GROMACS .gro file of C-alpha atoms in nm:
model
  339
    1MET     CA    1  10.507   1.704   2.099
    2ILE     CA    2  10.181   1.863   2.137
    3GLN     CA    3  10.040   2.123   1.827
    4ILE     CA    4   9.840   2.438   1.991
    5ASP     CA    5   9.701   2.727   1.762
    6GLY     CA    6   9.749   2.997   1.978
    7SER     CA    7   9.538   3.233   1.775
    8PHE     CA    8   9.145   3.000   1.862
    9GLY     CA    9   8.927   3.078   2.238
   10GLU     CA   10   9.057   3.434   2.378
   11GLY     CA   11   9.340   3.456   2.144
   12GLY     CA   12   9.620   3.544   2.377
   13GLY     CA   13   9.859   3.525   2.626
   14GLN     CA   14   9.707   3.349   2.810
   15ILE     CA   15   9.758   3.008   2.601
   16LEU     CA   16  10.092   3.058   2.552
   17ARG     CA   17  10.169   3.121   2.933
   18THR     CA   18   9.891   2.756   3.018
   19ALA     CA   19  10.067   2.538   2.758
   20LEU     CA   20  10.414   2.676   2.880
   21SER     CA   21  10.387   2.598   3.233
   22LEU     CA   22  10.157   2.209   3.111
   23SER     CA   23  10.521   2.129   2.870
   24LEU     CA   24  10.722   2.205   3.244
   25VAL     CA   25  10.518   1.978   3.450
   26THR     CA   26  10.467   1.659   3.239
   27GLY     CA   27  10.725   1.692   3.026
   28ARG     CA   28  10.576   1.735   2.728
   29PRO     CA   29  10.805   1.886   2.363
   30ILE     CA   30  10.448   2.184   2.229
   31ARG     CA   31  10.515   2.358   1.961
   32ILE     CA   32  10.257   2.728   1.899
   33ASP     CA   33  10.191   2.898   1.602
   34ASN     CA   34   9.958   3.144   1.537
   35ILE     CA   35  10.056   3.331   1.885
   36ARG     CA   36   9.843   3.646   1.994
   37ALA     CA   37   9.744   3.607   1.583
   38GLY     CA   38   9.428   3.810   1.685
   39ARG     CA   39   9.632   4.085   1.914
   40GLU     CA   40   9.725   4.485   1.812
   41ARG     CA   41  10.055   4.337   1.731
   42PRO     CA   42  10.080   3.985   1.662
   43GLY     CA   43  10.345   3.730   1.767
   44LEU     CA   44  10.557   3.761   2.158
   45LEU     CA   45  10.575   4.093   2.302
   46ARG     CA   46  10.810   4.178   2.558
   47GLN     CA   47  10.642   3.981   2.835
   48HIS     CA   48  10.516   3.657   2.676
   49LEU     CA   49  10.933   3.705   2.566
   50THR     CA   50  11.052   3.690   2.921
   51ALA     CA   51  10.769   3.406   3.015
   52VAL     CA   52  10.921   3.204   2.724
   53LEU     CA   53  11.260   3.274   2.862
   54ALA     CA   54  11.143   3.218   3.196
   55ALA     CA   55  11.003   2.910   3.171
   56ALA     CA   56  11.316   2.798   2.924
   57GLU     CA   57  11.540   2.841   3.227
   58ILE     CA   58  11.373   2.688   3.485
   59GLY     CA   59  11.367   2.341   3.275
   60GLN     CA   60  11.646   2.344   3.119
   61ALA     CA   61  11.432   2.357   2.766
   62GLN     CA   62  11.563   2.360   2.443
   63VAL     CA   63  11.369   2.703   2.228
   64GLU     CA   64  11.238   2.809   1.878
   65GLY     CA   65  11.178   3.164   1.769
   66ALA     CA   66  11.213   3.319   2.078
   67VAL     CA   67  11.240   3.662   1.924
   68MET     CA   68  11.115   3.951   2.015
   69GLY     CA   69  10.786   3.912   1.684
   70SER     CA   70  10.742   3.554   1.692
   71THR     CA   71  10.442   3.454   1.653
   72SER     CA   72  10.585   3.124   1.670
   73ILE     CA   73  10.783   2.859   1.925
   74GLY     CA   74  10.914   2.506   1.908
   75PHE     CA   75  10.955   2.393   2.327
   76VAL     CA   76  11.134   2.130   2.498
   77PRO     CA   77  11.184   2.049   2.870
   78GLY     CA   78  11.433   1.946   2.981
   79SER     CA   79  11.393   1.895   3.400
   80VAL     CA   80  11.247   2.153   3.573
   81LYS     CA   81  11.598   2.269   3.792
   82ALA     CA   82  11.522   2.417   4.137
   83GLY     CA   83  11.756   2.755   4.304
   84GLU     CA   84  11.720   3.104   4.267
   85TYR     CA   85  11.676   3.327   3.971
   86ARG     CA   86  11.581   3.672   3.848
   87PHE     CA   87  11.382   3.762   3.491
   88ALA     CA   88  11.316   4.137   3.401
   89VAL     CA   89  11.074   4.228   3.182
   90GLY     CA   90  11.247   4.537   3.106
   91SER     CA   91  10.884   4.684   3.049
   92ALA     CA   92  10.624   4.775   3.201
   93GLY     CA   93  10.481   4.410   3.053
   94SER     CA   94  10.379   4.218   3.356
   95GLY     CA   95  10.594   4.080   3.691
   96THR     CA   96  10.327   3.861   3.802
   97LEU     CA   97  10.209   3.724   3.467
   98VAL     CA   98  10.539   3.530   3.382
   99PHE     CA   99  10.527   3.482   3.726
  100GLN     CA  100  10.249   3.265   3.719
  101THR     CA  101  10.391   3.064   3.427
  102ILE     CA  102  10.684   2.929   3.642
  103LEU     CA  103  10.507   2.900   3.934
  104PRO     CA  104  10.350   2.543   3.897
  105ALA     CA  105  10.704   2.369   3.819
  106LEU     CA  106  10.801   2.510   4.092
  107MET     CA  107  10.582   2.421   4.350
  108LEU     CA  108  10.698   2.081   4.213
  109ALA     CA  109  10.982   2.092   4.212
  110GLU     CA  110  11.257   1.881   4.426
  111GLY     CA  111  11.335   2.167   4.681
  112PRO     CA  112  11.302   2.553   4.718
  113SER     CA  113  11.383   2.847   4.482
  114LYS     CA  114  11.373   3.163   4.526
  115LEU     CA  115  11.321   3.388   4.229
  116VAL     CA  116  11.351   3.797   4.164
  117ILE     CA  117  11.033   3.963   3.909
  118GLU     CA  118  11.140   4.340   3.788
  119GLY     CA  119  10.849   4.458   3.569
  120GLY     CA  120  10.485   4.582   3.634
  121THR     CA  121  10.312   4.442   3.901
  122HIS     CA  122  10.021   4.680   3.919
  123ASN     CA  123   9.906   4.583   3.549
  124ASP     CA  124   9.535   4.673   3.375
  125ALA     CA  125   9.432   4.323   3.214
  126ALA     CA  126   9.728   4.073   3.380
  127PRO     CA  127   9.672   4.040   3.801
  128PRO     CA  128   9.779   4.276   4.054
  129PHE     CA  129  10.011   4.214   4.321
  130PRO     CA  130   9.795   4.241   4.605
  131PHE     CA  131   9.513   4.026   4.399
  132LEU     CA  132   9.859   3.740   4.392
  133GLU     CA  133   9.952   3.820   4.754
  134ARG     CA  134   9.595   3.807   4.909
  135ALA     CA  135   9.423   3.630   4.677
  136PHE     CA  136   9.562   3.406   4.481
  137LEU     CA  137   9.902   3.214   4.652
  138PRO     CA  138   9.620   3.121   4.979
  139LEU     CA  139   9.430   2.928   4.828
  140VAL     CA  140   9.711   2.781   4.602
  141GLU     CA  141   9.896   2.731   4.978
  142ARG     CA  142   9.573   2.528   5.048
  143MET     CA  143   9.662   2.287   4.789
  144GLY     CA  144  10.019   2.166   4.954
  145PRO     CA  145  10.295   2.424   4.855
  146ARG     CA  146  10.494   2.718   5.044
  147VAL     CA  147  10.446   3.061   4.855
  148GLN     CA  148  10.566   3.423   5.010
  149VAL     CA  149  10.652   3.692   4.770
  150VAL     CA  150  10.700   4.086   4.861
  151LEU     CA  151  10.652   4.347   4.695
  152GLU     CA  152  11.011   4.607   4.672
  153ARG     CA  153  10.889   4.849   4.479
  154PRO     CA  154  10.536   4.887   4.224
  155GLY     CA  155  10.530   4.929   3.858
  156PHE     CA  156  10.266   5.080   3.738
  157TYR     CA  157  10.166   5.079   3.304
  158PRO     CA  158  10.381   5.277   3.198
  159ALA     CA  159  10.748   5.339   3.352
  160GLY     CA  160  10.729   5.001   3.456
  161GLY     CA  161  11.013   4.909   3.687
  162GLY     CA  162  10.795   4.685   4.011
  163ARG     CA  163  11.026   4.477   4.178
  164PHE     CA  164  10.897   4.196   4.392
  165THR     CA  165  11.106   3.861   4.479
  166ALA     CA  166  10.883   3.499   4.588
  167GLU     CA  167  11.038   3.194   4.751
  168ILE     CA  168  10.866   2.881   4.710
  169LEU     CA  169  10.847   2.548   4.915
  170PRO     CA  170  10.712   2.293   4.681
  171ALA     CA  171  10.498   2.015   4.787
  172VAL     CA  172  10.546   1.645   4.655
  173ARG     CA  173  10.103   1.660   4.542
  174LEU     CA  174   9.891   1.960   4.506
  175LYS     CA  175   9.590   1.897   4.748
  176PRO     CA  176   9.260   1.870   4.541
  177LEU     CA  177   9.144   2.207   4.665
  178HIS     CA  178   8.692   2.249   4.729
  179THR     CA  179   8.598   2.582   4.836
  180GLY     CA  180   8.209   2.535   4.780
  181GLU     CA  181   8.013   2.858   4.797
  182ARG     CA  182   8.081   3.225   4.892
  183ALA     CA  183   8.034   3.144   5.340
  184GLU     CA  184   7.955   3.455   5.544
  185ILE     CA  185   8.211   3.772   5.512
  186THR     CA  186   8.451   3.859   5.753
  187GLY     CA  187   8.572   4.174   5.643
  188ARG     CA  188   8.577   4.464   5.363
  189ARG     CA  189   8.761   4.704   5.273
  190VAL     CA  190   8.794   4.987   4.982
  191ILE     CA  191   9.178   5.005   4.971
  192ALA     CA  192   9.272   5.245   4.676
  193ILE     CA  193   9.711   5.280   4.566
  194ILE     CA  194   9.863   5.629   4.406
  195ALA     CA  195  10.159   5.626   4.387
  196ASN     CA  196  10.347   5.999   4.217
  197LEU     CA  197  10.041   6.144   4.203
  198PRO     CA  198   9.748   6.379   4.451
  199SER     CA  199   9.650   6.181   4.737
  200ASP     CA  200   9.297   6.321   4.675
  201ILE     CA  201   9.237   6.127   4.346
  202ALA     CA  202   9.320   5.740   4.623
  203GLU     CA  203   9.043   5.956   4.840
  204ARG     CA  204   8.798   6.082   4.640
  205GLU     CA  205   8.799   5.640   4.481
  206ALA     CA  206   8.797   5.557   4.800
  207ARG     CA  207   8.458   5.755   4.927
  208THR     CA  208   8.251   5.707   4.657
  209ALA     CA  209   8.384   5.330   4.611
  210ALA     CA  210   8.214   5.311   5.040
  211ARG     CA  211   7.961   5.539   4.907
  212LEU     CA  212   7.794   5.305   4.642
  213LEU     CA  213   7.897   4.955   4.812
  214GLU     CA  214   7.666   5.180   5.160
  215TRP     CA  215   7.972   5.027   5.386
  216GLY     CA  216   8.074   5.274   5.622
  217PRO     CA  217   8.413   5.535   5.655
  218GLU     CA  218   8.599   5.282   5.857
  219THR     CA  219   8.656   4.995   5.513
  220GLN     CA  220   8.907   5.312   5.363
  221VAL     CA  221   9.262   5.294   5.333
  222ILE     CA  222   9.368   5.486   5.204
  223GLU     CA  223   9.790   5.397   5.019
  224SER     CA  224  10.023   5.627   4.899
  225SER     CA  225  10.367   5.553   4.711
  226ARG     CA  226  10.673   5.714   4.593
  227GLU     CA  227  10.926   5.466   4.519
  228SER     CA  228  10.732   5.357   4.170
  229ALA     CA  229  10.928   5.503   3.838
  230GLY     CA  230  10.629   5.680   3.750
  231PRO     CA  231  10.240   5.760   3.801
  232GLY     CA  232   9.954   5.469   3.900
  233ASN     CA  233   9.671   5.450   4.054
  234VAL     CA  234   9.460   5.128   4.177
  235VAL     CA  235   9.112   5.113   4.316
  236MET     CA  236   9.099   4.732   4.481
  237VAL     CA  237   8.769   4.579   4.664
  238GLU     CA  238   8.877   4.302   4.887
  239VAL     CA  239   8.593   4.059   5.018
  240GLN     CA  240   8.707   3.843   5.332
  241SER     CA  241   8.541   3.585   5.432
  242ARG     CA  242   8.617   3.164   5.555
  243GLY     CA  243   8.893   3.057   5.335
  244VAL     CA  244   8.852   3.295   5.048
  245THR     CA  245   9.012   3.706   5.012
  246GLU     CA  246   8.798   3.823   4.693
  247ILE     CA  247   9.042   4.192   4.495
  248PHE     CA  248   8.777   4.387   4.259
  249THR     CA  249   9.063   4.630   4.059
  250ALA     CA  250   9.029   4.930   3.822
  251PHE     CA  251   9.315   5.128   3.722
  252GLY     CA  252   9.280   5.505   3.663
  253LYS     CA  253   9.381   5.612   3.308
  254VAL     CA  254   9.416   6.002   3.192
  255GLY     CA  255   9.094   6.202   3.165
  256VAL     CA  256   8.880   5.958   3.337
  257SER     CA  257   8.730   6.015   3.650
  258ALA     CA  258   8.793   5.914   4.015
  259GLU     CA  259   8.461   5.830   4.080
  260ARG     CA  260   8.452   5.660   3.732
  261VAL     CA  261   8.721   5.460   3.808
  262ALA     CA  262   8.554   5.315   4.178
  263LYS     CA  263   8.177   5.301   3.957
  264ARG     CA  264   8.430   5.041   3.710
  265ALA     CA  265   8.561   4.806   4.050
  266VAL     CA  266   8.257   4.835   4.268
  267GLN     CA  267   8.036   4.688   3.983
  268GLU     CA  268   8.307   4.411   3.868
  269ALA     CA  269   8.208   4.350   4.317
  270GLN     CA  270   7.871   4.348   4.307
  271GLU     CA  271   7.801   4.099   4.044
  272TYR     CA  272   7.989   3.890   4.346
  273LEU     CA  273   7.854   3.984   4.647
  274VAL     CA  274   7.493   3.973   4.530
  275SER     CA  275   7.594   3.637   4.398
  276LYS     CA  276   7.673   3.310   4.614
  277ALA     CA  277   7.957   3.238   4.481
  278ALA     CA  278   8.318   3.160   4.718
  279VAL     CA  279   8.572   3.311   4.351
  280GLY     CA  280   8.513   3.606   4.076
  281GLU     CA  281   8.529   3.518   3.747
  282HIS     CA  282   8.959   3.592   3.752
  283LEU     CA  283   9.038   3.407   4.020
  284ALA     CA  284   8.826   3.124   3.913
  285ASP     CA  285   8.999   3.135   3.530
  286GLN     CA  286   9.348   3.110   3.757
  287LEU     CA  287   9.241   2.818   3.980
  288LEU     CA  288   9.155   2.535   3.669
  289LEU     CA  289   9.573   2.482   3.641
  290PRO     CA  290   9.715   2.441   3.948
  291MET     CA  291   9.287   2.262   4.018
  292ALA     CA  292   9.396   2.009   3.756
  293LEU     CA  293   9.731   1.927   3.840
  294ALA     CA  294   9.569   1.859   4.188
  295GLY     CA  295   9.352   1.562   3.940
  296ALA     CA  296   9.071   1.713   4.121
  297GLY     CA  297   8.903   1.989   4.284
  298SER     CA  298   8.594   2.203   4.187
  299PHE     CA  299   8.448   2.594   4.274
  300THR     CA  300   8.186   2.743   4.278
  301ALA     CA  301   8.249   3.112   4.083
  302VAL     CA  302   7.983   3.492   3.961
  303LYS     CA  303   8.079   3.317   3.601
  304LEU     CA  304   8.330   3.183   3.400
  305ASN     CA  305   8.478   3.413   3.101
  306GLN     CA  306   8.678   3.301   2.787
  307HIS     CA  307   8.978   3.307   2.983
  308SER     CA  308   8.895   3.024   3.160
  309LEU     CA  309   8.725   2.846   2.865
  310THR     CA  310   8.999   2.883   2.697
  311ASN     CA  311   9.229   2.767   3.016
  312MET     CA  312   8.993   2.457   2.956
  313GLU     CA  313   9.083   2.395   2.646
  314VAL     CA  314   9.481   2.388   2.731
  315ILE     CA  315   9.452   2.147   2.936
  316ARG     CA  316   9.318   1.863   2.848
  317ARG     CA  317   9.547   1.827   2.576
  318PHE     CA  318   9.886   1.769   2.875
  319LEU     CA  319   9.599   1.583   3.149
  320PRO     CA  320   9.375   1.344   3.239
  321VAL     CA  321   9.114   1.544   3.321
  322ARG     CA  322   8.792   1.673   3.298
  323PHE     CA  323   8.598   1.994   3.365
  324GLU     CA  324   8.207   1.950   3.505
  325ILE     CA  325   8.023   2.272   3.446
  326SER     CA  326   7.691   2.360   3.557
  327GLU     CA  327   7.460   2.629   3.688
  328ALA     CA  328   7.247   2.720   3.950
  329GLY     CA  329   7.099   3.098   3.977
  330GLU     CA  330   7.385   3.347   3.976
  331CYS     CA  331   7.652   3.125   4.013
  332VAL     CA  332   7.846   2.840   3.810
  333THR     CA  333   7.984   2.570   3.957
  334VAL     CA  334   8.339   2.398   3.810
  335ALA     CA  335   8.428   2.091   3.880
  336VAL     CA  336   8.756   1.870   3.811
  337ARG     CA  337   8.745   1.503   3.790
  338PRO     CA  338   9.041   1.246   3.707
  339GLU     CA  339   8.915   1.128   3.335
   0.00000   0.00000   0.00000
């Protein structure tokens, strides 16, 4: 059994999710202690508990400690079972993170799967659905599996209530992915999304972001939804290059002006645009696990955040791979090699 201290590194829910993903794929049992020990509310919150229960269901696993607030779990996986599943977070907790927990096992399963995920779809500190759909999954598909997702209704914090579906056609094995430096930029958009809020918020965000980026009005896109259970707002800067789409996001909050929200998204995008990196720090973090499962791969990123470094440590506990990191100018290159 692999013993994992959930408080090391970034010390949050990612350690739990990555360990669950790898336990399912490798068949190795795990015990995780000190789950989210350094957080204001330690232990399993609803989103984390849903991820544990979802992993247990698709992996026919035996689980100990799968209750709200638990700071320790034991997880003994069985065989991964493809099929049709529905998982509901029951709060505004991120449904996309629940999906990413079970995706590695299902995209290597023996048959196709269909999922319905309910919960938050547009969350701060989690990959929002558009990022999942347009940035992360196209790169995963280049590795072999086919993963199609459809947003049925958005779910913003604090109301939640979002819903999306996923169809997964697995691959026998994953192919290595190499992104290299960013190719020529082929598309640019500023997308401001509002749900149950005045349209001028999104208009100001899109206009401000485009002005700061020195992009024309044709790059501004406004999307409005009345299907959300509650109000919500996000502005995204989307940069398309050959083979890679990157999305940088900032979420609207009460008391924060539309202009300040736009500026936060632009700052991260500008850091990316002045570099030669193919991926930003968040996409880099999420590519590490599928690349490690493929046994090889590489990318050039703006930088590596604490989540990436923590992810590497967890991955090395399960898989015979090493990560070679080199810095050049304003970029960092990561190569995954067999150990």
